[in-house]
Amino acid sequence: MNRLRVAIDGPAGAGKSTVARRVADALGLLYVDSGAMYRAVTWWVLERGIDPDDEEALSKLADEIRLELRRDGLSVRVWVNGRDVTPMLRSPQVNRAVSAVAKVPAVRRRMTELQKEWAARGGVVMDGRDIGTAVMPDAEVKVYLTASLAERTRRRMEDLQQRGHCVSAEEVRTELAERDLADAHRAVSPLVRAPDAHLIDTTGRDVESVVAEILALCRPFLSEEAWPGG
Ligand code: DC
């Protein structure tokens, strides 16, 4: 079995989930979207009517919430208290509140523990903000994906429109910039590039070329049989 671990970090809208899923599919690895876990906690916070800035309430909730990842083919679905919440995680409401929830140390502790359990099995591509620094610091392949704010705004707009949400470009740009700032400046596991992560700027590049670049980084860790087309 292929035990390769690939960590992909970067800011919102850099293309991490699309690229990570494609790399996982090409290599037959499991794709774990760590942001979906922070989004699931946020969805539950909003559902319960808790203020996302109430750190004490969030810490308590982090201890109580029953959050599970269940494998579904080559990806995972997120379950909260016995319910599959995966389709609920990409709403503008969750987008706005998720950084506040993700900066709470008790929430991060719980999520990181779970992510490490999945990472320990190996054979995984995981994307997020602190995967190469905190969750899988010893991953064989680490990538830091980025793109200009204008490009990330355009991609996020497309994504939201496809999901039927009506938002202005200005709103999306502001939300992304605020989220970048919050994610990069929080006290625990901020978004930073691991010193040994390969930097890839996806501005103006198509998905195929970025995926090919990451596959090439994985190549030395794969057997002939595990290499796509090999
Ligand atoms: O990748 P995403 O947009 O789905 O992530 C949602 C939020 O979750 C993001 O603003 C920051 C947080 N996050 C995090 O703090 N650490 C991770 N490993 C993944 C996401």
PDB file of C-alpha atoms and ligand atoms in Angstrom:
ATOM      1  CA  MET A   1       0.000   0.000   0.000  1.00  0.00           C
ATOM      2  CA  ASN A   2       1.131   3.526  -0.765  1.00  0.00           C
ATOM      3  CA  ARG A   3       1.840   5.338   2.541  1.00  0.00           C
ATOM      4  CA  LEU A   4       2.919   8.661   1.031  1.00  0.00           C
ATOM      5  CA  ARG A   5       1.817  11.792   2.927  1.00  0.00           C
ATOM      6  CA  VAL A   6       1.315  15.037   1.019  1.00  0.00           C
ATOM      7  CA  ALA A   7       0.667  18.308   2.895  1.00  0.00           C
ATOM      8  CA  ILE A   8      -0.829  21.228   0.967  1.00  0.00           C
ATOM      9  CA  ASP A   9      -1.206  24.579   2.743  1.00  0.00           C
ATOM     10  CA  GLY A  10      -2.031  28.098   1.653  1.00  0.00           C
ATOM     11  CA  PRO A  11      -4.554  30.919   1.873  1.00  0.00           C
ATOM     12  CA  ALA A  12      -8.260  30.665   1.011  1.00  0.00           C
ATOM     13  CA  GLY A  13      -8.993  30.409  -2.709  1.00  0.00           C
ATOM     14  CA  ALA A  14      -5.462  29.389  -3.757  1.00  0.00           C
ATOM     15  CA  GLY A  15      -6.904  26.225  -5.330  1.00  0.00           C
ATOM     16  CA  LYS A  16      -5.849  23.810  -2.590  1.00  0.00           C
ATOM     17  CA  SER A  17      -8.923  21.584  -2.509  1.00  0.00           C
ATOM     18  CA  THR A  18      -9.209  21.190  -6.300  1.00  0.00           C
ATOM     19  CA  VAL A  19      -5.513  20.410  -6.659  1.00  0.00           C
ATOM     20  CA  ALA A  20      -5.327  18.182  -3.551  1.00  0.00           C
ATOM     21  CA  ARG A  21      -8.294  16.098  -4.721  1.00  0.00           C
ATOM     22  CA  ARG A  22      -6.754  15.644  -8.172  1.00  0.00           C
ATOM     23  CA  VAL A  23      -3.374  14.613  -6.752  1.00  0.00           C
ATOM     24  CA  ALA A  24      -5.092  12.147  -4.394  1.00  0.00           C
ATOM     25  CA  ASP A  25      -7.142  10.664  -7.277  1.00  0.00           C
ATOM     26  CA  ALA A  26      -4.090  10.321  -9.517  1.00  0.00           C
ATOM     27  CA  LEU A  27      -2.124   8.456  -6.842  1.00  0.00           C
ATOM     28  CA  GLY A  28      -5.001   6.518  -5.235  1.00  0.00           C
ATOM     29  CA  LEU A  29      -4.490   8.329  -1.920  1.00  0.00           C
ATOM     30  CA  LEU A  30      -7.157   9.544   0.503  1.00  0.00           C
ATOM     31  CA  TYR A  31      -7.999  13.261   0.353  1.00  0.00           C
ATOM     32  CA  VAL A  32      -8.662  14.929   3.727  1.00  0.00           C
ATOM     33  CA  ASP A  33      -9.942  18.513   3.689  1.00  0.00           C
ATOM     34  CA  SER A  34      -8.963  19.823   7.126  1.00  0.00           C
ATOM     35  CA  GLY A  35     -10.757  23.146   6.561  1.00  0.00           C
ATOM     36  CA  ALA A  36     -14.035  21.195   6.358  1.00  0.00           C
ATOM     37  CA  MET A  37     -13.539  20.200   9.998  1.00  0.00           C
ATOM     38  CA  TYR A  38     -13.196  23.823  11.159  1.00  0.00           C
ATOM     39  CA  ARG A  39     -16.187  24.651   8.977  1.00  0.00           C
ATOM     40  CA  ALA A  40     -18.206  21.839  10.578  1.00  0.00           C
ATOM     41  CA  VAL A  41     -17.529  23.203  14.073  1.00  0.00           C
ATOM     42  CA  THR A  42     -18.487  26.669  12.798  1.00  0.00           C
ATOM     43  CA  TRP A  43     -21.704  25.362  11.268  1.00  0.00           C
ATOM     44  CA  TRP A  44     -22.618  23.806  14.616  1.00  0.00           C
ATOM     45  CA  VAL A  45     -21.735  27.067  16.467  1.00  0.00           C
ATOM     46  CA  LEU A  46     -24.094  29.019  14.188  1.00  0.00           C
ATOM     47  CA  GLU A  47     -26.781  26.338  14.380  1.00  0.00           C
ATOM     48  CA  ARG A  48     -26.699  26.524  18.176  1.00  0.00           C
ATOM     49  CA  GLY A  49     -26.862  30.351  18.103  1.00  0.00           C
ATOM     50  CA  ILE A  50     -23.479  30.691  19.846  1.00  0.00           C
ATOM     51  CA  ASP A  51     -21.496  33.889  19.254  1.00  0.00           C
ATOM     52  CA  PRO A  52     -18.381  32.876  17.192  1.00  0.00           C
ATOM     53  CA  ASP A  53     -16.360  35.381  19.248  1.00  0.00           C
ATOM     54  CA  ASP A  54     -17.325  33.802  22.588  1.00  0.00           C
ATOM     55  CA  GLU A  55     -14.105  31.890  23.214  1.00  0.00           C
ATOM     56  CA  GLU A  56     -15.274  30.316  26.447  1.00  0.00           C
ATOM     57  CA  ALA A  57     -18.437  28.877  24.880  1.00  0.00           C
ATOM     58  CA  LEU A  58     -16.391  27.646  21.896  1.00  0.00           C
ATOM     59  CA  SER A  59     -13.859  25.899  24.130  1.00  0.00           C
ATOM     60  CA  LYS A  60     -16.683  24.106  25.927  1.00  0.00           C
ATOM     61  CA  LEU A  61     -18.274  23.128  22.632  1.00  0.00           C
ATOM     62  CA  ALA A  62     -14.933  21.802  21.338  1.00  0.00           C
ATOM     63  CA  ASP A  63     -14.944  19.282  24.198  1.00  0.00           C
ATOM     64  CA  GLU A  64     -18.553  18.232  23.648  1.00  0.00           C
ATOM     65  CA  ILE A  65     -18.953  18.112  19.868  1.00  0.00           C
ATOM     66  CA  ARG A  66     -18.979  14.643  18.346  1.00  0.00           C
ATOM     67  CA  LEU A  67     -17.091  15.242  15.101  1.00  0.00           C
ATOM     68  CA  GLU A  68     -16.187  12.289  12.905  1.00  0.00           C
ATOM     69  CA  LEU A  69     -14.635  11.845   9.495  1.00  0.00           C
ATOM     70  CA  ARG A  70     -16.102   8.970   7.516  1.00  0.00           C
ATOM     71  CA  ARG A  71     -14.375   7.635   4.470  1.00  0.00           C
ATOM     72  CA  ASP A  72     -16.297   7.919   1.194  1.00  0.00           C
ATOM     73  CA  GLY A  73     -14.240   6.517  -1.703  1.00  0.00           C
ATOM     74  CA  LEU A  74     -11.056   8.576  -1.901  1.00  0.00           C
ATOM     75  CA  SER A  75     -12.332  11.429   0.267  1.00  0.00           C
ATOM     76  CA  VAL A  76     -13.985  11.898   3.646  1.00  0.00           C
ATOM     77  CA  ARG A  77     -17.306  13.317   4.771  1.00  0.00           C
ATOM     78  CA  VAL A  78     -17.727  15.249   8.001  1.00  0.00           C
ATOM     79  CA  TRP A  79     -20.334  14.154  10.538  1.00  0.00           C
ATOM     80  CA  VAL A  80     -21.407  16.239  13.509  1.00  0.00           C
ATOM     81  CA  ASN A  81     -23.379  14.581  16.282  1.00  0.00           C
ATOM     82  CA  GLY A  82     -24.479  11.758  13.998  1.00  0.00           C
ATOM     83  CA  ARG A  83     -25.391  13.914  10.995  1.00  0.00           C
ATOM     84  CA  ASP A  84     -23.541  14.305   7.670  1.00  0.00           C
ATOM     85  CA  VAL A  85     -23.005  18.090   7.474  1.00  0.00           C
ATOM     86  CA  THR A  86     -20.682  18.076   4.425  1.00  0.00           C
ATOM     87  CA  PRO A  87     -23.186  19.875   2.122  1.00  0.00           C
ATOM     88  CA  MET A  88     -23.682  22.702   4.664  1.00  0.00           C
ATOM     89  CA  LEU A  89     -20.101  23.834   5.005  1.00  0.00           C
ATOM     90  CA  ARG A  90     -19.554  26.329   2.190  1.00  0.00           C
ATOM     91  CA  SER A  91     -22.188  28.977   2.905  1.00  0.00           C
ATOM     92  CA  PRO A  92     -21.287  32.702   3.168  1.00  0.00           C
ATOM     93  CA  GLN A  93     -22.319  32.563   6.869  1.00  0.00           C
ATOM     94  CA  VAL A  94     -19.789  29.811   7.601  1.00  0.00           C
ATOM     95  CA  ASN A  95     -17.129  31.611   5.480  1.00  0.00           C
ATOM     96  CA  ARG A  96     -17.507  34.743   7.597  1.00  0.00           C
ATOM     97  CA  ALA A  97     -17.342  33.043  10.995  1.00  0.00           C
ATOM     98  CA  VAL A  98     -14.808  30.253  10.445  1.00  0.00           C
ATOM     99  CA  SER A  99     -11.582  32.187  11.198  1.00  0.00           C
ATOM    100  CA  ALA A 100     -12.883  33.263  14.621  1.00  0.00           C
ATOM    101  CA  VAL A 101     -13.696  29.643  15.463  1.00  0.00           C
ATOM    102  CA  ALA A 102     -10.395  28.299  14.056  1.00  0.00           C
ATOM    103  CA  LYS A 103      -8.300  30.557  16.276  1.00  0.00           C
ATOM    104  CA  VAL A 104      -9.637  29.099  19.538  1.00  0.00           C
ATOM    105  CA  PRO A 105      -6.855  26.891  21.018  1.00  0.00           C
ATOM    106  CA  ALA A 106      -9.273  24.221  22.359  1.00  0.00           C
ATOM    107  CA  VAL A 107     -10.890  23.880  18.918  1.00  0.00           C
ATOM    108  CA  ARG A 108      -7.497  23.573  17.224  1.00  0.00           C
ATOM    109  CA  ARG A 109      -6.364  20.970  19.744  1.00  0.00           C
ATOM    110  CA  ARG A 110      -9.369  18.746  19.019  1.00  0.00           C
ATOM    111  CA  MET A 111      -9.115  19.133  15.234  1.00  0.00           C
ATOM    112  CA  THR A 112      -5.347  18.595  15.168  1.00  0.00           C
ATOM    113  CA  GLU A 113      -5.694  15.403  17.227  1.00  0.00           C
ATOM    114  CA  LEU A 114      -8.221  13.991  14.771  1.00  0.00           C
ATOM    115  CA  GLN A 115      -6.178  15.049  11.743  1.00  0.00           C
ATOM    116  CA  LYS A 116      -3.064  13.429  13.176  1.00  0.00           C
ATOM    117  CA  GLU A 117      -4.942  10.143  13.592  1.00  0.00           C
ATOM    118  CA  TRP A 118      -5.799  10.178   9.873  1.00  0.00           C
ATOM    119  CA  ALA A 119      -2.285  11.271   8.918  1.00  0.00           C
ATOM    120  CA  ALA A 120      -0.754   8.424  10.948  1.00  0.00           C
ATOM    121  CA  ARG A 121      -2.362   5.835   8.666  1.00  0.00           C
ATOM    122  CA  GLY A 122      -0.421   7.353   5.744  1.00  0.00           C
ATOM    123  CA  GLY A 123      -1.567   7.291   2.125  1.00  0.00           C
ATOM    124  CA  VAL A 124      -3.094  10.736   2.464  1.00  0.00           C
ATOM    125  CA  VAL A 125      -3.205  14.161   0.835  1.00  0.00           C
ATOM    126  CA  MET A 126      -4.319  16.709   3.412  1.00  0.00           C
ATOM    127  CA  ASP A 127      -4.887  20.395   2.770  1.00  0.00           C
ATOM    128  CA  GLY A 128      -5.277  23.313   5.190  1.00  0.00           C
ATOM    129  CA  ARG A 129      -3.256  26.036   6.872  1.00  0.00           C
ATOM    130  CA  ASP A 130      -0.977  24.189   9.318  1.00  0.00           C
ATOM    131  CA  ILE A 131      -0.661  20.723   7.785  1.00  0.00           C
ATOM    132  CA  GLY A 132       3.037  20.959   6.871  1.00  0.00           C
ATOM    133  CA  THR A 133       3.891  22.799  10.110  1.00  0.00           C
ATOM    134  CA  ALA A 134       1.751  21.189  12.845  1.00  0.00           C
ATOM    135  CA  VAL A 135      -0.304  18.200  11.619  1.00  0.00           C
ATOM    136  CA  MET A 136       2.209  16.364   9.369  1.00  0.00           C
ATOM    137  CA  PRO A 137       5.561  18.122   9.966  1.00  0.00           C
ATOM    138  CA  ASP A 138       7.273  14.974   8.671  1.00  0.00           C
ATOM    139  CA  ALA A 139       5.209  14.631   5.460  1.00  0.00           C
ATOM    140  CA  GLU A 140       7.280  13.401   2.507  1.00  0.00           C
ATOM    141  CA  VAL A 141       5.912  16.162   0.238  1.00  0.00           C
ATOM    142  CA  LYS A 142       4.959  19.661   1.389  1.00  0.00           C
ATOM    143  CA  VAL A 143       3.487  22.311  -0.867  1.00  0.00           C
ATOM    144  CA  TYR A 144       2.505  25.908  -0.166  1.00  0.00           C
ATOM    145  CA  LEU A 145      -0.032  27.065  -2.764  1.00  0.00           C
ATOM    146  CA  THR A 146      -0.765  30.705  -3.242  1.00  0.00           C
ATOM    147  CA  ALA A 147      -2.324  33.081  -5.812  1.00  0.00           C
ATOM    148  CA  SER A 148      -3.001  36.809  -6.096  1.00  0.00           C
ATOM    149  CA  LEU A 149      -5.973  38.200  -4.149  1.00  0.00           C
ATOM    150  CA  ALA A 150      -7.670  39.150  -7.446  1.00  0.00           C
ATOM    151  CA  GLU A 151      -7.400  35.587  -8.768  1.00  0.00           C
ATOM    152  CA  ARG A 152      -8.539  34.055  -5.488  1.00  0.00           C
ATOM    153  CA  THR A 153     -11.539  36.420  -5.432  1.00  0.00           C
ATOM    154  CA  ARG A 154     -12.491  35.393  -8.963  1.00  0.00           C
ATOM    155  CA  ARG A 155     -12.291  31.673  -8.112  1.00  0.00           C
ATOM    156  CA  ARG A 156     -14.239  32.042  -4.863  1.00  0.00           C
ATOM    157  CA  MET A 157     -16.969  34.045  -6.692  1.00  0.00           C
ATOM    158  CA  GLU A 158     -17.325  31.271  -9.270  1.00  0.00           C
ATOM    159  CA  ASP A 159     -17.518  28.670  -6.518  1.00  0.00           C
ATOM    160  CA  LEU A 160     -20.213  30.575  -4.589  1.00  0.00           C
ATOM    161  CA  GLN A 161     -22.214  31.330  -7.743  1.00  0.00           C
ATOM    162  CA  GLN A 162     -22.166  27.663  -8.727  1.00  0.00           C
ATOM    163  CA  ARG A 163     -23.627  26.889  -5.325  1.00  0.00           C
ATOM    164  CA  GLY A 164     -26.410  29.442  -5.906  1.00  0.00           C
ATOM    165  CA  HIS A 165     -25.158  32.129  -3.489  1.00  0.00           C
ATOM    166  CA  CYS A 166     -25.439  35.727  -4.629  1.00  0.00           C
ATOM    167  CA  VAL A 167     -22.475  37.840  -3.458  1.00  0.00           C
ATOM    168  CA  SER A 168     -20.564  40.837  -4.819  1.00  0.00           C
ATOM    169  CA  ALA A 169     -16.871  40.701  -5.812  1.00  0.00           C
ATOM    170  CA  GLU A 170     -16.170  43.418  -3.246  1.00  0.00           C
ATOM    171  CA  GLU A 171     -17.755  41.353  -0.475  1.00  0.00           C
ATOM    172  CA  VAL A 172     -15.746  38.247  -1.436  1.00  0.00           C
ATOM    173  CA  ARG A 173     -12.458  40.169  -1.738  1.00  0.00           C
ATOM    174  CA  THR A 174     -12.934  41.790   1.689  1.00  0.00           C
ATOM    175  CA  GLU A 175     -13.878  38.463   3.301  1.00  0.00           C
ATOM    176  CA  LEU A 176     -10.820  36.708   1.800  1.00  0.00           C
ATOM    177  CA  ALA A 177      -8.444  39.502   2.826  1.00  0.00           C
ATOM    178  CA  GLU A 178      -9.833  39.539   6.377  1.00  0.00           C
ATOM    179  CA  ARG A 179      -9.624  35.766   6.618  1.00  0.00           C
ATOM    180  CA  ASP A 180      -5.992  35.766   5.348  1.00  0.00           C
ATOM    181  CA  LEU A 181      -5.087  38.333   7.978  1.00  0.00           C
ATOM    182  CA  ALA A 182      -6.838  36.463  10.796  1.00  0.00           C
ATOM    183  CA  ASP A 183      -5.398  33.065   9.746  1.00  0.00           C
ATOM    184  CA  ALA A 184      -1.862  34.458   9.429  1.00  0.00           C
ATOM    185  CA  HIS A 185      -1.867  36.338  12.720  1.00  0.00           C
ATOM    186  CA  ARG A 186      -3.539  34.002  15.182  1.00  0.00           C
ATOM    187  CA  ALA A 187      -1.482  32.837  18.160  1.00  0.00           C
ATOM    188  CA  VAL A 188      -1.790  29.068  17.609  1.00  0.00           C
ATOM    189  CA  SER A 189      -0.594  27.441  14.353  1.00  0.00           C
ATOM    190  CA  PRO A 190      -0.880  30.503  12.119  1.00  0.00           C
ATOM    191  CA  LEU A 191      -0.813  30.174   8.340  1.00  0.00           C
ATOM    192  CA  VAL A 192       2.890  30.184   7.450  1.00  0.00           C
ATOM    193  CA  ARG A 193       4.886  28.435   4.790  1.00  0.00           C
ATOM    194  CA  ALA A 194       6.939  25.585   6.257  1.00  0.00           C
ATOM    195  CA  PRO A 195      10.610  26.240   5.434  1.00  0.00           C
ATOM    196  CA  ASP A 196      10.749  22.948   3.502  1.00  0.00           C
ATOM    197  CA  ALA A 197       7.471  23.482   1.579  1.00  0.00           C
ATOM    198  CA  HIS A 198       7.605  23.984  -2.200  1.00  0.00           C
ATOM    199  CA  LEU A 199       6.066  27.334  -3.084  1.00  0.00           C
ATOM    200  CA  ILE A 200       3.679  27.258  -6.048  1.00  0.00           C
ATOM    201  CA  ASP A 201       1.954  30.429  -7.233  1.00  0.00           C
ATOM    202  CA  THR A 202      -1.158  29.311  -9.132  1.00  0.00           C
ATOM    203  CA  THR A 203      -2.021  32.777 -10.515  1.00  0.00           C
ATOM    204  CA  GLY A 204      -2.802  32.385 -14.220  1.00  0.00           C
ATOM    205  CA  ARG A 205      -1.970  28.669 -14.206  1.00  0.00           C
ATOM    206  CA  ASP A 206      -4.335  25.851 -15.039  1.00  0.00           C
ATOM    207  CA  VAL A 207      -5.115  23.035 -12.628  1.00  0.00           C
ATOM    208  CA  GLU A 208      -3.406  20.384 -14.801  1.00  0.00           C
ATOM    209  CA  SER A 209      -0.009  22.070 -14.742  1.00  0.00           C
ATOM    210  CA  VAL A 210      -0.112  22.584 -10.955  1.00  0.00           C
ATOM    211  CA  VAL A 211      -1.178  18.960 -10.401  1.00  0.00           C
ATOM    212  CA  ALA A 212       1.631  17.773 -12.706  1.00  0.00           C
ATOM    213  CA  GLU A 213       4.157  19.828 -10.733  1.00  0.00           C
ATOM    214  CA  ILE A 214       3.041  18.259  -7.428  1.00  0.00           C
ATOM    215  CA  LEU A 215       2.989  14.741  -8.918  1.00  0.00           C
ATOM    216  CA  ALA A 216       6.575  15.283 -10.010  1.00  0.00           C
ATOM    217  CA  LEU A 217       7.486  16.120  -6.387  1.00  0.00           C
ATOM    218  CA  CYS A 218       5.819  12.857  -5.278  1.00  0.00           C
ATOM    219  CA  ARG A 219       7.586  10.761  -7.911  1.00  0.00           C
ATOM    220  CA  PRO A 220      10.736   9.961  -5.879  1.00  0.00           C
ATOM    221  CA  PHE A 221       8.591   8.473  -3.098  1.00  0.00           C
ATOM    222  CA  LEU A 222       6.540   6.189  -5.331  1.00  0.00           C
ATOM    223  CA  SER A 223       7.150   2.737  -6.689  1.00  0.00           C
ATOM    224  CA  GLU A 224       6.855   2.116 -10.455  1.00  0.00           C
ATOM    225  CA  GLU A 225       3.370   0.586  -9.944  1.00  0.00           C
ATOM    226  CA  ALA A 226       2.099   3.539  -7.903  1.00  0.00           C
ATOM    227  CA  TRP A 227       3.081   6.093 -10.546  1.00  0.00           C
ATOM    228  CA  PRO A 228       0.075   7.051 -12.747  1.00  0.00           C
ATOM    229  CA  GLY A 229       0.576   5.386 -16.085  1.00  0.00           C
ATOM    230  CA  GLY A 230       3.623   3.596 -14.701  1.00  0.00           C
TER     231      GLY A 230
HETATM  232  O1   DC B   1      -9.560  25.855   3.501  1.00  0.00           O
HETATM  233  P1   DC B   1     -10.889  26.424   3.990  1.00  0.00           P
HETATM  234  O2   DC B   1     -11.227  27.754   3.361  1.00  0.00           O
HETATM  235  O3   DC B   1     -12.019  25.466   3.890  1.00  0.00           O
HETATM  236  O4   DC B   1     -10.642  26.696   5.564  1.00  0.00           O
HETATM  237  C1   DC B   1     -11.617  27.301   6.370  1.00  0.00           C
HETATM  238  C2   DC B   1     -10.985  28.002   7.560  1.00  0.00           C
HETATM  239  O5   DC B   1     -10.524  27.028   8.483  1.00  0.00           O
HETATM  240  C3   DC B   1      -9.813  28.920   7.268  1.00  0.00           C
HETATM  241  O6   DC B   1     -10.192  30.271   7.195  1.00  0.00           O
HETATM  242  C4   DC B   1      -8.877  28.715   8.417  1.00  0.00           C
HETATM  243  C5   DC B   1      -9.287  27.437   9.050  1.00  0.00           C
HETATM  244  N1   DC B   1      -8.316  26.346   8.893  1.00  0.00           N
HETATM  245  C6   DC B   1      -7.296  26.275   9.808  1.00  0.00           C
HETATM  246  O7   DC B   1      -7.192  27.159  10.657  1.00  0.00           O
HETATM  247  N2   DC B   1      -6.426  25.237   9.768  1.00  0.00           N
HETATM  248  C7   DC B   1      -6.536  24.278   8.825  1.00  0.00           C
HETATM  249  N3   DC B   1      -5.672  23.259   8.823  1.00  0.00           N
HETATM  250  C8   DC B   1      -7.568  24.351   7.861  1.00  0.00           C
HETATM  251  C9   DC B   1      -8.438  25.408   7.912  1.00  0.00           C
END
